[in-house]
Amino acid sequence: MGERLRGASRPLPLLPLCASVSLLGGLTFGYELAVISGALLPLQLDFALSCLEQELLVGSLLLGALLASLVGGFLMDRYGRKQAILGSNLVLLAGSLSLGLAGSLTWLVLGRSAAGFAISLSSMACCIYVSELVGPRQRGVLVSLYEAGITLGILLSYALNYALAGAPWGWRRMFGWAAAPALLQSVSLLFLPAGTDEAAAHKDLIPLQGGEATKLGLGRPRYSFLDLFRARDNMRGRTTVGLGLVLFQQLTGQPNVLCYASTIFRSVGFRGGSSAVLASVGLGAVKVAATLVAMGLVDRAGRRALLLAGCALMALSVSGMGLVSFAVPMDSGPSCLAMPNATRLPGLPGDSGLPRGISPPPLPTTGKRRGEPVWSTSEKTKPRAGAGNPTTPPLPALGTTFPVSPSPAPEWVLLHWTALLCMMVFVSAFSFGFGPVTWLVLSEIYPVEIRGRAFAFCNSFNWAANLFISLSFLDLIGTIGLSWTFLLYGLTAVLGLGFIYLFVPETKGQSLAEIDQQFQRRRFALSLGHRQSAAGVQYSRIEVSAGS
């Protein structure tokens, strides 16, 4: 009896450790993405970087992340999720060291590439590791905690950027602080099961999952990468669900819509630096609140319900922005030198959707060359090839000056506030829908033997879609106009709503093995949609002996 009580108490200290792994992983991810917005201006001054060199520096993070999305799946399935996270943290430490001690552009690019590889690999491994480690009742909350960590990491980077902006060589410390959450996460991992040894993982996972373990042991099937496209165990249907979610997450234009956050804030009367602060910190607070709501509802209302509600609200709000922009003239958009999307890498799991290049309150710029501002948001020039994608340098960094626009006409005030409300709804909808739930569903629907490769494969398409949307954004505005671009995104969100309704299953309250059984019994993903409810799912529970 005493042994049983001790065994029942084991999950209590382990669940906080799982939560810390998820939260600290997201914190590192968000901090690394956003830190460049404050570091780029002093780097430009210290190294006399040209526009092309700044593009290379910002884009190097993307290149490293793309590489991780291509090879990370094989690393996770070969060496295990825990080892992948620990290895990514070592790479991150090496990248932070390279950045902190860099004396040339080459070392800066190498350091940012290493950081991009590390956070991309860690983001995938964290979502999968936590989803496999905990039971059905905690899985949604703990995986969604990663999204909350991303937003907090972005806000933390803004605060540190502001605090260190005037310090000598402050950018070195900005990059160096990224190692702190990675080290804390590594310490937490030391007390959690490895997961690579089947026997050890089998024994350790049972208490955390409340008696429901995944299919481990002898006789489990083996999958090749090509099985993702075959009918075997309905792998083709699972891949349809995974690819559909990541593509619609990007094709709704969420990263690009937020390019106009600062413009919309200025239109309702917040001028100059205050618009940048509200667009970053204000939207960040909204996102944190929406993510907390998602964490509270994901295991109650379910994944499907949050995706449907979020996508519907995104369709309504972005369409509302399009209709408002018909009546109210807005800035035609940032130029290639002031692209607010530049330091965002929303193609990674748990993307926060913040306008990451919009910095905290602008500080005086003391080292401007030839008396000209470093960034100009008033240019309407056509961007160079590659402008507008995540590799382009950025948005207004510290020291940005916004052109002073005349006060809006009284009859436009209501429409301006309507646009602001639509923006807030859009940000919130993404944050409790596509933001956290896409990666939660991806971490649940594939068999454990191929989960890492499948997750990374879908993540690669997410990166590709993000790149396509970003590259086509300014050209699309030039062709059909800003209003029709927003309305096109709204139409895409409606199509995404239909896809979720027809194809995406409800997985709340089920163990990973039960979700796997559910997919195996269904030949087509279509039957997994509206015909099923969480209460109506029929499955046989997998019995696992604690002594085996």
Coordinates of C-alpha atoms in Angstrom, one line a residue:
M1 CA 0.0 0.0 0.0
G2 CA 2.9 2.4 0.9
E3 CA 4.5 1.7 -2.5
R4 CA 1.3 2.5 -4.3
L5 CA 0.9 5.8 -2.4
R6 CA 4.5 6.7 -3.2
G7 CA 3.9 5.9 -6.9
A8 CA 0.8 7.9 -7.0
S9 CA 2.6 11.0 -5.6
R10 CA 5.3 10.8 -8.3
P11 CA 3.5 12.9 -10.9
L12 CA 3.2 15.9 -8.6
P13 CA 6.8 17.1 -8.8
L14 CA 7.2 16.1 -12.5
L15 CA 4.3 18.1 -13.9
P16 CA 5.9 21.4 -12.8
L17 CA 9.1 20.3 -14.5
C18 CA 7.2 19.6 -17.7
A19 CA 5.6 23.0 -17.4
S20 CA 9.0 24.6 -17.0
V21 CA 10.4 22.8 -20.1
S22 CA 7.5 24.1 -22.2
L23 CA 7.5 27.7 -20.8
L24 CA 11.3 28.2 -20.9
G25 CA 11.4 26.7 -24.4
G26 CA 8.9 29.3 -25.6
L27 CA 10.6 32.0 -23.6
T28 CA 13.9 31.3 -25.4
F29 CA 12.2 31.1 -28.8
G30 CA 10.4 34.4 -28.4
Y31 CA 13.5 36.2 -27.0
E32 CA 15.7 35.1 -29.8
L33 CA 13.2 36.2 -32.5
A34 CA 12.6 39.7 -31.1
V35 CA 16.1 40.6 -29.7
I36 CA 17.3 41.6 -33.2
S37 CA 14.8 44.6 -33.2
G38 CA 16.8 46.3 -30.5
A39 CA 20.3 45.1 -31.4
L40 CA 20.2 45.9 -35.1
L41 CA 20.6 49.7 -34.9
P42 CA 23.7 49.6 -32.6
L43 CA 25.1 46.8 -34.8
Q44 CA 24.6 48.9 -37.9
L45 CA 26.5 51.8 -36.2
D46 CA 29.3 49.7 -34.8
F47 CA 30.0 47.6 -37.9
A48 CA 28.8 50.1 -40.6
L49 CA 26.5 47.5 -42.0
S50 CA 25.0 48.1 -45.4
C51 CA 21.3 47.4 -46.1
L52 CA 22.3 44.1 -47.8
E53 CA 24.5 43.1 -44.8
Q54 CA 21.6 43.8 -42.5
E55 CA 19.3 41.6 -44.6
L56 CA 21.9 38.9 -44.4
L57 CA 22.2 39.2 -40.6
V58 CA 18.4 39.2 -40.0
G59 CA 17.9 36.4 -42.6
S60 CA 20.6 34.1 -41.2
L61 CA 18.2 33.2 -38.3
L62 CA 15.7 32.1 -40.9
L63 CA 18.3 30.0 -42.8
G64 CA 19.3 28.2 -39.7
A65 CA 15.7 27.5 -38.8
L66 CA 14.9 26.2 -42.2
L67 CA 17.8 23.8 -42.0
A68 CA 16.5 22.6 -38.6
S69 CA 13.0 22.0 -40.0
L70 CA 14.5 19.8 -42.8
V71 CA 16.8 17.6 -40.6
G72 CA 15.3 18.0 -37.2
G73 CA 12.7 15.3 -37.6
F74 CA 15.3 12.7 -38.3
L75 CA 17.3 13.9 -35.3
M76 CA 14.3 13.7 -33.0
D77 CA 13.3 10.2 -34.1
R78 CA 16.8 8.9 -34.1
Y79 CA 18.2 10.3 -30.8
G80 CA 15.0 11.1 -28.9
R81 CA 13.1 14.3 -28.0
K82 CA 15.0 15.0 -24.8
Q83 CA 18.4 14.7 -26.4
A84 CA 17.3 16.9 -29.3
I85 CA 16.3 19.7 -26.8
L86 CA 19.6 19.4 -24.9
G87 CA 21.5 19.4 -28.1
S88 CA 19.7 22.4 -29.4
N89 CA 20.5 24.2 -26.1
L90 CA 24.2 23.5 -26.6
V91 CA 24.0 24.9 -30.1
L92 CA 22.2 28.0 -28.7
L93 CA 24.9 28.5 -26.2
A94 CA 27.5 28.3 -28.9
G95 CA 25.6 30.8 -31.0
S96 CA 25.1 33.2 -28.1
L97 CA 28.9 33.0 -27.4
S98 CA 29.6 33.7 -31.0
L99 CA 27.3 36.7 -31.0
G100 CA 28.5 38.0 -27.7
L101 CA 32.2 37.9 -28.7
A102 CA 31.7 38.7 -32.4
G103 CA 34.1 41.1 -34.0
S104 CA 33.0 40.8 -37.6
L105 CA 29.8 40.3 -39.6
T106 CA 30.9 36.7 -40.3
W107 CA 30.7 35.7 -36.6
L108 CA 27.4 37.5 -36.2
V109 CA 25.9 35.6 -39.1
L110 CA 27.3 32.3 -37.8
G111 CA 25.9 33.0 -34.4
R112 CA 22.4 34.0 -35.6
S113 CA 22.3 30.9 -37.9
A114 CA 23.2 28.7 -34.9
A115 CA 20.5 30.4 -32.8
G116 CA 17.9 29.9 -35.6
F117 CA 18.8 26.2 -35.9
A118 CA 18.6 25.8 -32.1
I119 CA 15.2 27.4 -31.5
S120 CA 13.6 25.7 -34.5
L121 CA 14.7 22.3 -33.4
S122 CA 13.9 23.0 -29.8
S123 CA 10.4 24.3 -30.6
M124 CA 9.5 21.1 -32.5
A125 CA 11.1 18.8 -29.9
C126 CA 9.5 20.6 -26.9
C127 CA 5.9 20.3 -28.3
I128 CA 6.4 16.6 -29.0
Y129 CA 8.2 15.8 -25.8
V130 CA 5.7 17.4 -23.5
S131 CA 2.7 15.9 -25.4
E132 CA 4.2 12.4 -25.1
L133 CA 5.2 12.8 -21.4
V134 CA 1.9 14.0 -19.9
G135 CA -1.6 12.6 -19.9
P136 CA -4.7 13.6 -21.8
R137 CA -5.9 16.0 -19.0
Q138 CA -2.7 18.0 -18.9
R139 CA -1.5 17.8 -22.5
G140 CA -3.4 20.7 -23.9
V141 CA -2.5 23.1 -21.1
L142 CA 1.2 22.2 -21.0
V143 CA 1.8 22.3 -24.8
S144 CA -0.1 25.6 -25.1
L145 CA 2.1 27.0 -22.3
Y146 CA 4.8 27.1 -25.0
E147 CA 2.8 29.8 -26.9
A148 CA 2.5 31.9 -23.7
G149 CA 6.3 31.6 -23.2
I150 CA 6.9 32.9 -26.7
T151 CA 4.9 36.1 -26.1
L152 CA 6.6 36.6 -22.7
G153 CA 10.0 36.1 -24.3
I154 CA 9.2 38.8 -26.9
L155 CA 8.1 41.3 -24.2
L156 CA 11.2 40.4 -22.1
S157 CA 13.4 41.1 -25.1
Y158 CA 11.8 44.5 -25.6
A159 CA 12.4 45.4 -22.0
L160 CA 16.0 44.4 -22.0
N161 CA 16.6 46.1 -25.4
Y162 CA 15.3 49.3 -23.9
A163 CA 17.3 49.0 -20.7
L164 CA 20.6 48.2 -22.6
A165 CA 20.1 50.5 -25.6
G166 CA 22.4 53.2 -24.1
A167 CA 25.0 50.9 -22.6
P168 CA 28.4 50.5 -24.2
W169 CA 28.3 47.3 -26.3
G170 CA 24.8 46.7 -25.0
W171 CA 24.0 44.5 -28.0
R172 CA 26.4 41.9 -26.8
R173 CA 24.5 41.5 -23.5
M174 CA 21.2 41.5 -25.4
F175 CA 22.3 38.4 -27.3
G176 CA 24.0 36.8 -24.2
W177 CA 20.8 36.8 -22.1
A178 CA 19.2 34.3 -24.4
A179 CA 21.3 31.6 -22.8
A180 CA 19.7 32.1 -19.4
P181 CA 16.3 30.4 -20.1
A182 CA 18.0 27.7 -22.2
L183 CA 20.3 26.8 -19.2
L184 CA 17.3 26.7 -16.9
Q185 CA 15.4 24.4 -19.3
S186 CA 18.4 22.1 -19.5
V187 CA 18.4 21.8 -15.7
S188 CA 14.7 20.9 -15.7
L189 CA 15.3 18.2 -18.3
L190 CA 17.8 16.4 -16.2
F191 CA 15.1 15.4 -13.8
L192 CA 12.7 14.1 -16.5
P193 CA 12.7 10.7 -18.2
A194 CA 14.9 10.4 -21.3
G195 CA 12.3 8.8 -23.6
T196 CA 15.0 7.1 -25.8
D197 CA 15.2 3.9 -23.8
E198 CA 11.9 2.1 -24.4
A199 CA 11.9 0.3 -21.1
A200 CA 12.7 3.4 -19.1
A201 CA 10.3 5.5 -21.0
H202 CA 7.6 2.9 -20.5
K203 CA 8.0 2.9 -16.8
D204 CA 8.2 6.6 -16.4
L205 CA 5.4 7.6 -18.7
I206 CA 2.7 5.6 -16.9
P207 CA 2.5 7.7 -13.7
L208 CA 2.4 11.0 -15.6
Q209 CA -0.3 9.8 -18.0
G210 CA -2.5 8.5 -15.2
G211 CA -2.2 4.9 -16.3
E212 CA -2.6 5.6 -20.1
A213 CA 0.6 5.1 -21.9
T214 CA 1.4 5.1 -25.5
K215 CA 2.1 1.9 -27.4
L216 CA 5.6 1.0 -26.4
G217 CA 7.4 -2.3 -26.4
L218 CA 8.0 -5.1 -28.9
G219 CA 6.0 -5.5 -32.1
R220 CA 5.3 -1.8 -32.7
P221 CA 5.2 -0.9 -36.4
R222 CA 8.0 0.9 -38.2
Y223 CA 7.3 3.7 -40.6
S224 CA 9.4 5.2 -43.4
F225 CA 9.1 8.8 -44.5
L226 CA 7.2 7.8 -47.6
D227 CA 4.5 6.3 -45.4
L228 CA 3.3 9.8 -44.7
F229 CA 1.8 9.8 -48.2
R230 CA 0.3 6.3 -48.1
A231 CA -3.0 4.8 -47.0
R232 CA -1.3 2.7 -44.4
D233 CA -2.9 3.4 -41.0
N234 CA -4.5 6.5 -42.6
M235 CA -1.1 8.3 -42.7
R236 CA -2.3 10.2 -45.8
G237 CA -5.3 11.5 -43.9
R238 CA -3.1 12.6 -40.9
T239 CA -0.7 14.4 -43.3
T240 CA -3.7 16.1 -44.9
V241 CA -4.8 17.4 -41.5
G242 CA -1.3 18.5 -40.5
L243 CA -0.5 20.3 -43.8
G244 CA -3.9 21.9 -44.0
L245 CA -3.6 23.5 -40.5
V246 CA -0.1 24.9 -41.1
L247 CA -0.9 26.2 -44.5
F248 CA -4.2 27.9 -43.5
Q249 CA -2.4 29.3 -40.5
Q250 CA -0.1 31.2 -42.8
L251 CA -2.4 31.8 -45.8
T252 CA -4.8 33.8 -43.6
G253 CA -2.1 36.5 -43.8
Q254 CA -1.7 36.9 -40.0
P255 CA 2.0 37.9 -40.2
N256 CA 1.4 40.6 -42.8
V257 CA -1.8 42.0 -41.4
L258 CA 0.1 42.9 -38.3
C259 CA 2.5 45.0 -40.4
Y260 CA -0.2 47.6 -40.0
A261 CA -0.6 47.5 -36.3
S262 CA 1.4 50.7 -35.7
T263 CA -0.4 52.4 -38.6
I264 CA -3.8 51.6 -37.1
F265 CA -2.7 52.7 -33.6
R266 CA -1.5 56.0 -35.0
S267 CA -4.8 56.5 -36.9
V268 CA -6.8 56.6 -33.7
G269 CA -4.6 59.3 -32.2
F270 CA -1.5 57.6 -30.8
R271 CA 1.3 59.4 -32.5
G272 CA 5.0 58.8 -32.7
G273 CA 6.6 56.5 -30.2
S274 CA 3.4 55.8 -28.3
S275 CA 2.0 53.9 -31.4
A276 CA 5.0 51.7 -31.5
V277 CA 4.8 50.9 -27.8
L278 CA 1.1 50.1 -28.0
A279 CA 1.6 48.0 -31.1
S280 CA 4.2 45.9 -29.4
V281 CA 3.5 45.9 -25.7
G282 CA -0.3 46.5 -26.0
L283 CA -0.8 43.7 -28.5
G284 CA 1.5 41.6 -26.5
A285 CA -0.7 41.9 -23.4
V286 CA -3.7 41.1 -25.5
K287 CA -2.0 38.0 -26.8
V288 CA -0.9 36.8 -23.4
A289 CA -4.5 37.2 -22.2
A290 CA -5.9 35.3 -25.2
T291 CA -3.3 32.5 -24.8
L292 CA -4.2 32.1 -21.1
V293 CA -7.9 31.7 -22.2
A294 CA -6.8 29.1 -24.7
M295 CA -4.9 27.2 -22.0
G296 CA -8.0 27.2 -19.8
L297 CA -10.3 26.0 -22.6
V298 CA -8.2 23.7 -24.8
D299 CA -8.9 20.6 -22.6
R300 CA -12.5 21.7 -21.8
A301 CA -14.0 23.1 -25.0
G302 CA -11.6 21.1 -27.1
R303 CA -9.1 21.7 -30.0
R304 CA -11.8 21.7 -32.7
A305 CA -13.9 24.3 -30.9
L306 CA -11.0 26.7 -30.4
L307 CA -9.8 26.3 -34.1
L308 CA -13.3 26.9 -35.4
A309 CA -14.0 29.9 -33.2
G310 CA -10.6 31.4 -33.8
C311 CA -10.7 31.0 -37.6
A312 CA -14.3 32.4 -37.7
L313 CA -13.3 35.5 -35.7
M314 CA -10.2 36.0 -37.9
A315 CA -12.3 35.9 -41.0
L316 CA -14.7 38.5 -39.6
S317 CA -12.1 40.8 -38.2
V318 CA -9.7 40.9 -41.2
S319 CA -12.7 41.4 -43.5
G320 CA -13.8 44.2 -41.3
M321 CA -10.3 45.8 -41.6
G322 CA -10.6 45.5 -45.4
L323 CA -14.0 47.2 -45.5
V324 CA -12.8 50.0 -43.2
S325 CA -9.8 50.6 -45.4
F326 CA -12.2 51.2 -48.4
A327 CA -13.6 54.2 -46.6
V328 CA -10.5 55.4 -44.7
P329 CA -7.2 55.9 -46.5
M330 CA -4.3 54.2 -44.8
D331 CA -0.6 54.2 -45.4
S332 CA 0.1 52.0 -48.4
G333 CA 2.5 50.0 -46.3
P334 CA 6.1 49.9 -45.1
S335 CA 8.9 50.0 -47.5
C336 CA 11.6 47.4 -47.8
L337 CA 13.7 49.3 -45.2
A338 CA 10.9 49.4 -42.7
M339 CA 9.1 46.1 -43.0
P340 CA 7.5 45.4 -39.6
N341 CA 7.5 41.7 -40.5
A342 CA 11.2 41.5 -41.0
T343 CA 12.3 40.1 -37.7
R344 CA 9.3 37.9 -37.3
L345 CA 9.7 34.2 -38.0
P346 CA 6.1 33.1 -37.7
G347 CA 6.7 29.9 -39.5
L348 CA 7.9 28.2 -36.3
P349 CA 5.7 26.3 -33.9
G350 CA 3.9 28.4 -31.4
D351 CA 4.4 31.6 -33.4
S352 CA 3.2 34.5 -31.3
G353 CA 2.1 36.8 -34.0
L354 CA 3.4 40.0 -32.5
P355 CA 4.8 42.8 -34.6
R356 CA 8.2 41.8 -33.4
G357 CA 10.1 44.5 -35.2
I358 CA 8.2 47.3 -33.6
S359 CA 10.3 48.4 -30.7
P360 CA 9.7 50.0 -27.4
P361 CA 9.8 53.7 -27.0
P362 CA 12.2 55.3 -29.4
L363 CA 15.4 56.6 -28.0
P364 CA 17.5 59.5 -29.3
T365 CA 19.8 58.3 -32.1
T366 CA 23.3 59.6 -31.6
G367 CA 25.5 58.3 -34.4
K368 CA 23.4 58.8 -37.5
R369 CA 25.5 59.1 -40.5
R370 CA 25.1 62.2 -42.7
G371 CA 22.3 63.4 -40.5
E372 CA 19.8 61.0 -42.0
P373 CA 17.5 58.6 -40.1
V374 CA 18.5 55.0 -40.2
W375 CA 15.0 53.8 -41.1
S376 CA 12.3 55.6 -43.1
T377 CA 8.7 54.5 -42.9
S378 CA 7.6 57.2 -45.4
E379 CA 9.2 55.7 -48.5
K380 CA 6.8 54.1 -50.9
T381 CA 9.5 52.7 -53.1
K382 CA 9.2 49.2 -54.6
P383 CA 11.1 46.7 -52.5
R384 CA 14.1 44.9 -53.9
A385 CA 13.8 41.2 -54.7
G386 CA 13.4 39.4 -51.4
A387 CA 12.1 42.5 -49.6
G388 CA 9.1 41.8 -47.3
N389 CA 10.2 38.3 -46.4
P390 CA 11.5 37.3 -43.0
T391 CA 15.0 37.8 -44.3
T392 CA 14.5 41.5 -44.9
P393 CA 15.7 43.8 -42.3
P394 CA 13.3 45.3 -40.4
L395 CA 11.1 47.4 -39.1
P396 CA 11.6 50.4 -37.1
A397 CA 14.3 49.6 -34.5
L398 CA 15.2 51.8 -31.6
G399 CA 15.6 55.3 -32.8
T400 CA 12.8 55.2 -35.4
T401 CA 11.0 58.4 -36.2
F402 CA 7.5 58.3 -37.5
P403 CA 6.2 61.0 -39.8
V404 CA 3.7 63.2 -38.1
S405 CA 0.4 62.8 -39.9
P406 CA -2.5 65.3 -39.6
S407 CA -5.3 64.5 -37.2
P408 CA -8.1 62.4 -38.8
A409 CA -11.3 64.0 -39.9
P410 CA -14.1 63.7 -37.3
E411 CA -16.2 61.5 -39.5
W412 CA -13.3 59.0 -39.7
V413 CA -12.8 58.6 -36.0
L414 CA -15.4 55.9 -35.6
L415 CA -14.0 53.9 -38.5
H416 CA -10.5 54.3 -37.2
W417 CA -11.5 52.8 -33.8
T418 CA -13.4 50.1 -35.7
A419 CA -10.2 49.1 -37.4
L420 CA -8.4 49.1 -34.1
L421 CA -11.1 46.8 -32.6
C422 CA -10.8 44.5 -35.6
M423 CA -7.1 44.3 -35.1
M424 CA -7.5 43.4 -31.4
V425 CA -10.0 40.7 -32.3
F426 CA -7.8 39.3 -35.1
V427 CA -4.8 39.1 -32.7
S428 CA -6.9 37.5 -30.0
A429 CA -8.5 35.0 -32.4
F430 CA -5.1 33.8 -33.7
S431 CA -3.8 33.5 -30.1
F432 CA -6.4 31.1 -28.9
G433 CA -6.9 29.3 -32.2
F434 CA -4.3 28.7 -34.8
G435 CA -1.4 30.0 -32.6
P436 CA -1.3 27.3 -29.9
V437 CA -3.7 24.6 -31.2
T438 CA -2.1 23.9 -34.6
W439 CA 1.1 22.6 -33.0
L440 CA -0.8 20.8 -30.2
V441 CA -2.8 18.8 -32.8
L442 CA 0.4 18.1 -34.8
S443 CA 2.1 16.6 -31.8
E444 CA -0.9 14.3 -31.2
I445 CA -2.0 12.8 -34.5
Y446 CA 1.1 10.9 -35.7
P447 CA 2.4 7.6 -34.4
V448 CA 5.3 7.9 -32.0
E449 CA 7.7 6.1 -34.4
I450 CA 7.4 8.8 -37.1
R451 CA 6.1 11.8 -35.1
G452 CA 9.4 13.8 -35.2
R453 CA 9.8 13.5 -39.0
A454 CA 6.1 14.2 -39.7
F455 CA 6.1 17.3 -37.4
A456 CA 9.2 18.6 -39.1
F457 CA 7.8 17.9 -42.5
C458 CA 4.7 20.0 -41.8
N459 CA 6.8 22.7 -40.2
S460 CA 8.9 22.9 -43.4
F461 CA 5.7 23.7 -45.4
N462 CA 4.8 26.3 -42.7
W463 CA 8.1 28.0 -43.4
A464 CA 7.6 27.8 -47.2
A465 CA 4.0 29.3 -46.9
N466 CA 5.3 32.1 -44.7
L467 CA 8.0 32.9 -47.2
F468 CA 5.5 32.9 -50.1
I469 CA 3.0 35.1 -48.2
S470 CA 5.7 37.6 -47.2
L471 CA 7.3 37.7 -50.7
S472 CA 3.9 38.3 -52.4
F473 CA 2.5 40.8 -49.8
L474 CA 3.7 44.1 -51.3
D475 CA 3.1 42.9 -54.9
L476 CA -0.4 41.8 -53.9
I477 CA -1.1 45.3 -52.5
G478 CA 0.3 46.9 -55.6
T479 CA -2.0 44.7 -57.8
I480 CA -5.3 44.6 -56.0
G481 CA -4.9 47.2 -53.2
L482 CA -4.8 47.0 -49.5
S483 CA -8.6 46.6 -48.9
W484 CA -8.9 43.7 -51.4
T485 CA -5.8 42.1 -49.9
F486 CA -7.4 42.0 -46.4
L487 CA -10.7 40.7 -48.0
L488 CA -8.7 38.0 -49.7
Y489 CA -7.2 36.9 -46.4
G490 CA -10.8 36.9 -45.0
L491 CA -11.9 34.6 -47.8
T492 CA -9.0 32.3 -47.1
A493 CA -10.0 32.2 -43.4
V494 CA -13.5 31.1 -44.5
L495 CA -12.0 28.3 -46.5
G496 CA -9.9 27.3 -43.5
L497 CA -13.0 27.2 -41.4
G498 CA -14.5 24.7 -43.8
F499 CA -11.4 22.6 -43.8
I500 CA -11.3 22.5 -40.0
Y501 CA -15.0 21.6 -39.9
L502 CA -14.7 18.8 -42.3
F503 CA -11.2 17.3 -41.7
V504 CA -9.9 18.1 -38.2
P505 CA -10.8 15.6 -35.5
E506 CA -11.4 16.4 -31.8
T507 CA -8.6 14.9 -29.7
K508 CA -9.3 16.2 -26.2
G509 CA -9.5 13.7 -23.4
Q510 CA -7.8 10.9 -25.4
S511 CA -4.4 9.4 -24.9
L512 CA -2.0 9.4 -27.8
A513 CA -2.6 5.7 -28.3
E514 CA -6.4 6.2 -28.5
I515 CA -6.0 9.0 -31.0
D516 CA -3.8 6.7 -33.1
Q517 CA -6.5 4.0 -33.0
Q518 CA -9.1 6.5 -34.0
F519 CA -7.1 7.5 -37.1
Q520 CA -6.4 3.9 -38.0
R521 CA -10.1 3.0 -38.1
R522 CA -10.9 5.8 -40.5
R523 CA -9.8 5.6 -44.1
F524 CA -10.5 9.2 -45.0
A525 CA -9.9 12.3 -42.8
L526 CA -13.3 13.6 -43.9
S527 CA -15.1 11.3 -41.6
L528 CA -13.1 12.7 -38.6
G529 CA -14.8 16.0 -38.7
H530 CA -18.2 17.1 -37.8
R531 CA -19.6 13.6 -37.5
Q532 CA -17.8 12.9 -34.3
S533 CA -17.9 14.4 -30.8
A534 CA -15.5 13.8 -28.0
A535 CA -18.2 12.0 -26.1
G536 CA -19.2 9.9 -29.1
V537 CA -15.8 8.5 -30.0
Q538 CA -15.7 4.7 -29.8
Y539 CA -12.4 3.1 -29.0
S540 CA -11.0 0.3 -27.0
R541 CA -8.6 1.3 -24.3
I542 CA -5.1 -0.1 -24.6
E543 CA -4.2 -2.0 -21.4
V544 CA -0.6 -1.6 -20.3
S545 CA 0.7 -3.6 -17.4
A546 CA 2.8 -1.5 -14.9
G547 CA 5.0 -4.4 -14.4
S548 CA 5.9 -5.0 -18.1

